[in-house]
PDB file of C-alpha atoms in Angstrom:
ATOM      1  CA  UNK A 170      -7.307  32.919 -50.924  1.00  0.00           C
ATOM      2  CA  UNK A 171      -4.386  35.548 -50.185  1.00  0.00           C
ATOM      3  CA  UNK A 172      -4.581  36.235 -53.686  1.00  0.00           C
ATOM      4  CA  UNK A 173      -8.455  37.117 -53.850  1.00  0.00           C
ATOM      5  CA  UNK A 174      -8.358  39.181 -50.713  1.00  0.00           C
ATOM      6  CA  UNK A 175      -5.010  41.224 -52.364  1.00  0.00           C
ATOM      7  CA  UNK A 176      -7.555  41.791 -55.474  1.00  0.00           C
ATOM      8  CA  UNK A 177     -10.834  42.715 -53.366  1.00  0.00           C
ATOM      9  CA  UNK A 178      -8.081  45.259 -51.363  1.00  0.00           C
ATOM     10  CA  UNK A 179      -6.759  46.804 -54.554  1.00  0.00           C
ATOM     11  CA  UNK A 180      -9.923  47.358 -55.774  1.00  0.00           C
ATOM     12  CA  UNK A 181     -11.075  48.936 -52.660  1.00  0.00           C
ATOM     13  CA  UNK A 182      -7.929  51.164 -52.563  1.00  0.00           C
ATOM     14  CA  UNK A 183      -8.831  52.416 -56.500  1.00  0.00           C
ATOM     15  CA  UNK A 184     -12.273  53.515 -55.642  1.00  0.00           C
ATOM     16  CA  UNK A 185     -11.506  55.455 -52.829  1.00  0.00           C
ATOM     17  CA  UNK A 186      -9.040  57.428 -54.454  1.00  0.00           C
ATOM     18  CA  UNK A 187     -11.036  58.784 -56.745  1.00  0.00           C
ATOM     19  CA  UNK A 188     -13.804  59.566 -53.706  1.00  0.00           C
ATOM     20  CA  UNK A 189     -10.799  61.609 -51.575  1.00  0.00           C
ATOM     21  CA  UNK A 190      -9.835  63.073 -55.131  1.00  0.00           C
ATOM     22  CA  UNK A 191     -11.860  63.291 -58.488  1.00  0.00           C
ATOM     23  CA  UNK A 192     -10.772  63.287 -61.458  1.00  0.00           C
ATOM     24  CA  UNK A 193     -11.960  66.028 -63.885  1.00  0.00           C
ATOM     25  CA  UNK A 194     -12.235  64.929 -67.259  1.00  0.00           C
ATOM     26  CA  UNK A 195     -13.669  66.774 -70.308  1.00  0.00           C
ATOM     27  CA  UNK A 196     -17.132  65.144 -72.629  1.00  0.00           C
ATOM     28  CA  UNK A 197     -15.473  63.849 -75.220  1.00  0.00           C
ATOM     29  CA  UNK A 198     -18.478  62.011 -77.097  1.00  0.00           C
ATOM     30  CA  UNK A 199     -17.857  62.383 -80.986  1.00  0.00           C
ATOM     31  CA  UNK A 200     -21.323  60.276 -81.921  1.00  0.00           C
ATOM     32  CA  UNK A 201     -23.465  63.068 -83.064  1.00  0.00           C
ATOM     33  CA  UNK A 202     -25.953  62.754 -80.281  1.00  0.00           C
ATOM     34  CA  UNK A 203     -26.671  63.859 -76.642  1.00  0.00           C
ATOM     35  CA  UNK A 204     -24.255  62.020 -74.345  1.00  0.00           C
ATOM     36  CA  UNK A 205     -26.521  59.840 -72.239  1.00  0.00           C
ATOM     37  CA  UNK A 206     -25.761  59.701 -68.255  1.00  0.00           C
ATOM     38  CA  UNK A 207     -27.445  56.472 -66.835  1.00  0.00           C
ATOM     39  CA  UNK A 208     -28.324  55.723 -62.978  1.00  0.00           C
ATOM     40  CA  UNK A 209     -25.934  52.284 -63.238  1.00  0.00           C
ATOM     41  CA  UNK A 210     -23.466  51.333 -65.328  1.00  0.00           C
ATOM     42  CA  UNK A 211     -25.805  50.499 -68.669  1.00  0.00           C
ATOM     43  CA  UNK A 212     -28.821  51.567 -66.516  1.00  0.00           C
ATOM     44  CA  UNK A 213     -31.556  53.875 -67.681  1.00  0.00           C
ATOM     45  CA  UNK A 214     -31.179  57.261 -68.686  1.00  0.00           C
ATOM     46  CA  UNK A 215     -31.687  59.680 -66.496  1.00  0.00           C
ATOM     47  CA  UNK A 216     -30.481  62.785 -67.876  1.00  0.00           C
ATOM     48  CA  UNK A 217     -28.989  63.518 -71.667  1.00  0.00           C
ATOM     49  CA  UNK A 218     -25.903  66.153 -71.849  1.00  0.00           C
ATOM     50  CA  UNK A 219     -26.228  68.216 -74.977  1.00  0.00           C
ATOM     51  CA  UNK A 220     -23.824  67.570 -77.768  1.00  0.00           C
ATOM     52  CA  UNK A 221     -23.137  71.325 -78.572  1.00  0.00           C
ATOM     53  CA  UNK A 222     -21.821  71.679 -74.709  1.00  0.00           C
ATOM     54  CA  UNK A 223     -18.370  71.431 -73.602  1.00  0.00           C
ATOM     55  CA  UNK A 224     -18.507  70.642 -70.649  1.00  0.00           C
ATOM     56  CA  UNK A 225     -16.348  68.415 -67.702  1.00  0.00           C
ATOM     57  CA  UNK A 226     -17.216  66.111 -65.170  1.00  0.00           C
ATOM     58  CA  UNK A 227     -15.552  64.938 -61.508  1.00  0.00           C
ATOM     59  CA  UNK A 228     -14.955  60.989 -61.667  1.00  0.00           C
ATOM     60  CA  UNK A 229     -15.303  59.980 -58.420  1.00  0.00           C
ATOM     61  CA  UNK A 230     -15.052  55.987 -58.790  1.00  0.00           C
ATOM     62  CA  UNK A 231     -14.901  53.463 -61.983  1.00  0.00           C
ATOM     63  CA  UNK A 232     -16.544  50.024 -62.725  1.00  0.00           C
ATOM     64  CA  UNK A 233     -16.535  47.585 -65.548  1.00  0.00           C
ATOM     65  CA  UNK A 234     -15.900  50.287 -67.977  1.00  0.00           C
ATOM     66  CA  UNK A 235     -18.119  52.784 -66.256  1.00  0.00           C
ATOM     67  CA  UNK A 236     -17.291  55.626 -64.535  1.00  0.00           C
ATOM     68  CA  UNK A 237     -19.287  57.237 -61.427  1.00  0.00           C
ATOM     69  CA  UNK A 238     -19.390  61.258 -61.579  1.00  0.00           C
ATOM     70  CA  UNK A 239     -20.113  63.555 -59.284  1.00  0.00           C
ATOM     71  CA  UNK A 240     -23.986  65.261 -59.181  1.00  0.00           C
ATOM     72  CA  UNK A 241     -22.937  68.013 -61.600  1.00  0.00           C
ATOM     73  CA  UNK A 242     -21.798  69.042 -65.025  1.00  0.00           C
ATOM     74  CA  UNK A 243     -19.370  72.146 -65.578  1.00  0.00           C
ATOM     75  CA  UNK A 244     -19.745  73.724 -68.967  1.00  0.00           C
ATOM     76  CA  UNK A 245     -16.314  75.912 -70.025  1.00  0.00           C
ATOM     77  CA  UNK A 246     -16.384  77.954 -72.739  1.00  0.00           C
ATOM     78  CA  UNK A 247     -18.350  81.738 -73.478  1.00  0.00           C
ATOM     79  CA  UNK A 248     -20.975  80.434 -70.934  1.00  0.00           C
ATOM     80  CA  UNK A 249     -19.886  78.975 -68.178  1.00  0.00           C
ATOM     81  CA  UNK A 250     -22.225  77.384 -65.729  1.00  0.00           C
ATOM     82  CA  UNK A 251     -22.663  74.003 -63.425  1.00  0.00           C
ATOM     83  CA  UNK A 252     -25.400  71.887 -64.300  1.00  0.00           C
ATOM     84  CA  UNK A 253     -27.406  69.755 -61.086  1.00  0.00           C
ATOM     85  CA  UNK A 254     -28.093  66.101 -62.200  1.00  0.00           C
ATOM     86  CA  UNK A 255     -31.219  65.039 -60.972  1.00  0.00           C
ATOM     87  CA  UNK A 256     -33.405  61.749 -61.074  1.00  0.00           C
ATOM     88  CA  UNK A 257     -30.873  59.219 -59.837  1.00  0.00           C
ATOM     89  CA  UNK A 258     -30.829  58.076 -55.793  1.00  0.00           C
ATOM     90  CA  UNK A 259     -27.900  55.557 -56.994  1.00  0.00           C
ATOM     91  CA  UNK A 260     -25.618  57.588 -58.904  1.00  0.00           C
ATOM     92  CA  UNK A 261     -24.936  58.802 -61.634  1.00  0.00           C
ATOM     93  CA  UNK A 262     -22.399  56.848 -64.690  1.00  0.00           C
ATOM     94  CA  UNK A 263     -20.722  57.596 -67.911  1.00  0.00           C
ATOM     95  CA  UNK A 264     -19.288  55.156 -70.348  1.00  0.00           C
ATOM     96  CA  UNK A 265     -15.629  55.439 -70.684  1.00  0.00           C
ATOM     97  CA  UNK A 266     -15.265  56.383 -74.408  1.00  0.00           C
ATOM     98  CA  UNK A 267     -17.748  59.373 -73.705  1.00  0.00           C
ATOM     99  CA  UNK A 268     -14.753  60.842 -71.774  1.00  0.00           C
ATOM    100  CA  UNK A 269     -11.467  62.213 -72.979  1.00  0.00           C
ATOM    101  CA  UNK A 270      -8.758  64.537 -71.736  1.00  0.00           C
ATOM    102  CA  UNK A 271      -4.951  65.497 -72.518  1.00  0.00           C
ATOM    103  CA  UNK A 272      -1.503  66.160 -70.695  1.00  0.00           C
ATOM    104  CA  UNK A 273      -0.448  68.784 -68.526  1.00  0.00           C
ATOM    105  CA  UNK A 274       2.821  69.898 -67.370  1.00  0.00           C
ATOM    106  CA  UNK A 275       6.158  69.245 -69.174  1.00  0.00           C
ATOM    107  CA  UNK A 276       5.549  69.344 -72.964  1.00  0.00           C
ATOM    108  CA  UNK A 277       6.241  65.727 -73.036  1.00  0.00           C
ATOM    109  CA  UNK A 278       5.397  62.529 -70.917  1.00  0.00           C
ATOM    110  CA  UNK A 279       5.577  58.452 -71.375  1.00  0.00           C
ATOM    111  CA  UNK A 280       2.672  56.057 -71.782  1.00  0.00           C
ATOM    112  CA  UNK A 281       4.247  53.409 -69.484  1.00  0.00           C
ATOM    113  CA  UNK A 282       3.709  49.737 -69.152  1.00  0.00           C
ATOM    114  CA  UNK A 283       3.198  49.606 -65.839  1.00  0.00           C
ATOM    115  CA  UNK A 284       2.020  52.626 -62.916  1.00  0.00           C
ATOM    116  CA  UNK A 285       5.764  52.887 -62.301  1.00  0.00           C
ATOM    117  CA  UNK A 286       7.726  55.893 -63.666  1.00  0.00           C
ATOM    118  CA  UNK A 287      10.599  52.830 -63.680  1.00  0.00           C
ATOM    119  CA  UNK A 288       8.313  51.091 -66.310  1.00  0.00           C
ATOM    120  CA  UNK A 289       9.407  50.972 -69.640  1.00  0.00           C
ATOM    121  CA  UNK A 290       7.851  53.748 -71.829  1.00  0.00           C
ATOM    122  CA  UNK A 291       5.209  52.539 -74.427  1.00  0.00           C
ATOM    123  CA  UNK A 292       4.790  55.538 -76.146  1.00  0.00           C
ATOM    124  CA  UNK A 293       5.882  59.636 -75.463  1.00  0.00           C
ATOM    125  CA  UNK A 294       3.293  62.129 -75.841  1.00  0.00           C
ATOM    126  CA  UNK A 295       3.709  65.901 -76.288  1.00  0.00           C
ATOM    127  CA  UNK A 296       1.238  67.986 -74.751  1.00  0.00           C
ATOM    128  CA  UNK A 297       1.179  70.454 -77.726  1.00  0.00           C
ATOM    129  CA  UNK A 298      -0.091  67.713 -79.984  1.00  0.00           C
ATOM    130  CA  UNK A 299      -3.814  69.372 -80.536  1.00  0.00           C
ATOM    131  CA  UNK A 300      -5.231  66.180 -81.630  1.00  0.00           C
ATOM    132  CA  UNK A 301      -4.118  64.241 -78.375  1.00  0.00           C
ATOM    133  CA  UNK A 302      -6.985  62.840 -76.494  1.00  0.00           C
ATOM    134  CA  UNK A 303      -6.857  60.027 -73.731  1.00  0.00           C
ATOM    135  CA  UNK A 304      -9.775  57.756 -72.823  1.00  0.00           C
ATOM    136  CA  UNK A 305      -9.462  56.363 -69.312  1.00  0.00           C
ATOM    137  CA  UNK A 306      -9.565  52.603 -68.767  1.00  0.00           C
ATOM    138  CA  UNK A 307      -8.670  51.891 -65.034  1.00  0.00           C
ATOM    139  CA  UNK A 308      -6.603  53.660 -61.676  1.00  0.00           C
ATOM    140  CA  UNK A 309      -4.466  51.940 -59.679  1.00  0.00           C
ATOM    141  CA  UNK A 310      -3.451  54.627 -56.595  1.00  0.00           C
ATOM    142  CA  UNK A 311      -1.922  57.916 -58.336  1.00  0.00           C
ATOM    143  CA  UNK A 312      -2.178  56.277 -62.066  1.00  0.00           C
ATOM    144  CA  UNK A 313      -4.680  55.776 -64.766  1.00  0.00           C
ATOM    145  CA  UNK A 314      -4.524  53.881 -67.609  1.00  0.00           C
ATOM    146  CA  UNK A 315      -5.542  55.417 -70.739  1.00  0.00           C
ATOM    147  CA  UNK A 316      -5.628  54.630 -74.462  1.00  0.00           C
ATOM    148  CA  UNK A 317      -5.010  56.918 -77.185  1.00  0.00           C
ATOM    149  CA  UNK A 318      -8.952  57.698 -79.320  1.00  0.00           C
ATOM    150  CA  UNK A 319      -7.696  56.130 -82.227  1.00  0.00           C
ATOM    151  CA  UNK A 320      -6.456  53.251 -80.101  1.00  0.00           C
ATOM    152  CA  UNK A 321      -2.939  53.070 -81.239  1.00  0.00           C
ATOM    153  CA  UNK A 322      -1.390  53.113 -77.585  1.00  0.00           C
ATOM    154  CA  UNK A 323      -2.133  51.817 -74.309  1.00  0.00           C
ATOM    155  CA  UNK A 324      -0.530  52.671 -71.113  1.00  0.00           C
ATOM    156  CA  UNK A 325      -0.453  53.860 -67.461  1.00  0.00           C
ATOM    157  CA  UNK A 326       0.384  58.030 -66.690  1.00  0.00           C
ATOM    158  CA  UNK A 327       0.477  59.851 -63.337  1.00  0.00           C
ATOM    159  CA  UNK A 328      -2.854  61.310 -62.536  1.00  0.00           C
ATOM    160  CA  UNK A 329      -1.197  64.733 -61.856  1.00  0.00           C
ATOM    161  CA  UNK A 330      -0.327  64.480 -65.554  1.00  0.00           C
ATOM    162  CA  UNK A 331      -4.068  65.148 -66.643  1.00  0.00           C
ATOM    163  CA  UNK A 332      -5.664  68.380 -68.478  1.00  0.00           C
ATOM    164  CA  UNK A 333      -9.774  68.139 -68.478  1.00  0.00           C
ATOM    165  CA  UNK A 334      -9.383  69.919 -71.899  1.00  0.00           C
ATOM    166  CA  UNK A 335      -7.726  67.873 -74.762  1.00  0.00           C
ATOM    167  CA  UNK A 336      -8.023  70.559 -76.947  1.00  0.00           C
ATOM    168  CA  UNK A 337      -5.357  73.336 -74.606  1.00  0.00           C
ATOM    169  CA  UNK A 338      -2.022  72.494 -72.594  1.00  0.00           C
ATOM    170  CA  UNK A 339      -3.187  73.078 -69.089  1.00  0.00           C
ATOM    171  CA  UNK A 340      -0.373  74.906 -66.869  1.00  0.00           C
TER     172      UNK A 340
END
């Protein structure tokens, strides 16, 4: 029983991080076709992002996979603009390999085991590495576990650590 009611906590404590703090994360959807925003995690479509955009969006909680944005899209580029989703009175949800973003900061940081910066270090990343993009998986408090798009690594990294663009440095 303990154990259940640590789980049900921890997950409680995960969402509402990301509600006092989203996440901004860049589109990172390499299938060729509008990037489809549903009302539910696999719910209908309710609105369809355009896959000549670049564009970020504010995670504000996660779920089986899914991830719940904020109402609005941010385009970055020559024509910058914010984008009001509409048709949706429950939300509105990505899937987690539409998503992608890089490292900021130092020019290097650890993949880690565990959310610890004591855990032992799966894998360094550079932030100059242009072809470094990070899927998110899951939070736990001030971590997020990511894995590498071609899948090679898995591990945890400070949220702080996170550039919405995979394709710059960030400061």
């Amino acid at each position: 029983m303990k154990k259940i009611l640590l789980m049900a906590l921890f997950a409680i404590a995960s969402i509402s991080a990301f509600s006092q703090n989203p996440v901004t994360v860049c589109i990172s959807d390499n299938t060729g076709s509008p990037t489809n925003v549903r009302n539910a995690p696999n719910g209908k479509i309710v609105y369809q992002i355009p896959q000549d955009l670049s564009c970020t969006v504010d995670i504000i909680s996660v779920k089986n996979g899914w991830w719940k944005i904020t109402p609005e899209v941010d385009t970055w580029g020559d024509d910058e603009t914010t984008i009001p989703l509409k048709g949706s009175s429950t939300g509105y949800w990505l899937h987690k390999s539409m998503l992608g973003f890089g490292i900021s900061g130092d020019p290097e940081g650890c993949l880690r085991v565990a959310p610890s910066n004591s855990a032992k270090a799966v894998k360094v990343l550079r932030s100059d590495y242009a072809d470094l993009v990070l899927e998110p998986l899951m939070i736990k408090g001030s971590w997020i576990k990511v894995v590498t798009k071609d899948k090679k690594y898995t591990g945890w990294m400070p949220i702080d650590r996170i550039c919405y663009n995979p394709l710059t440095t960030c400061p």
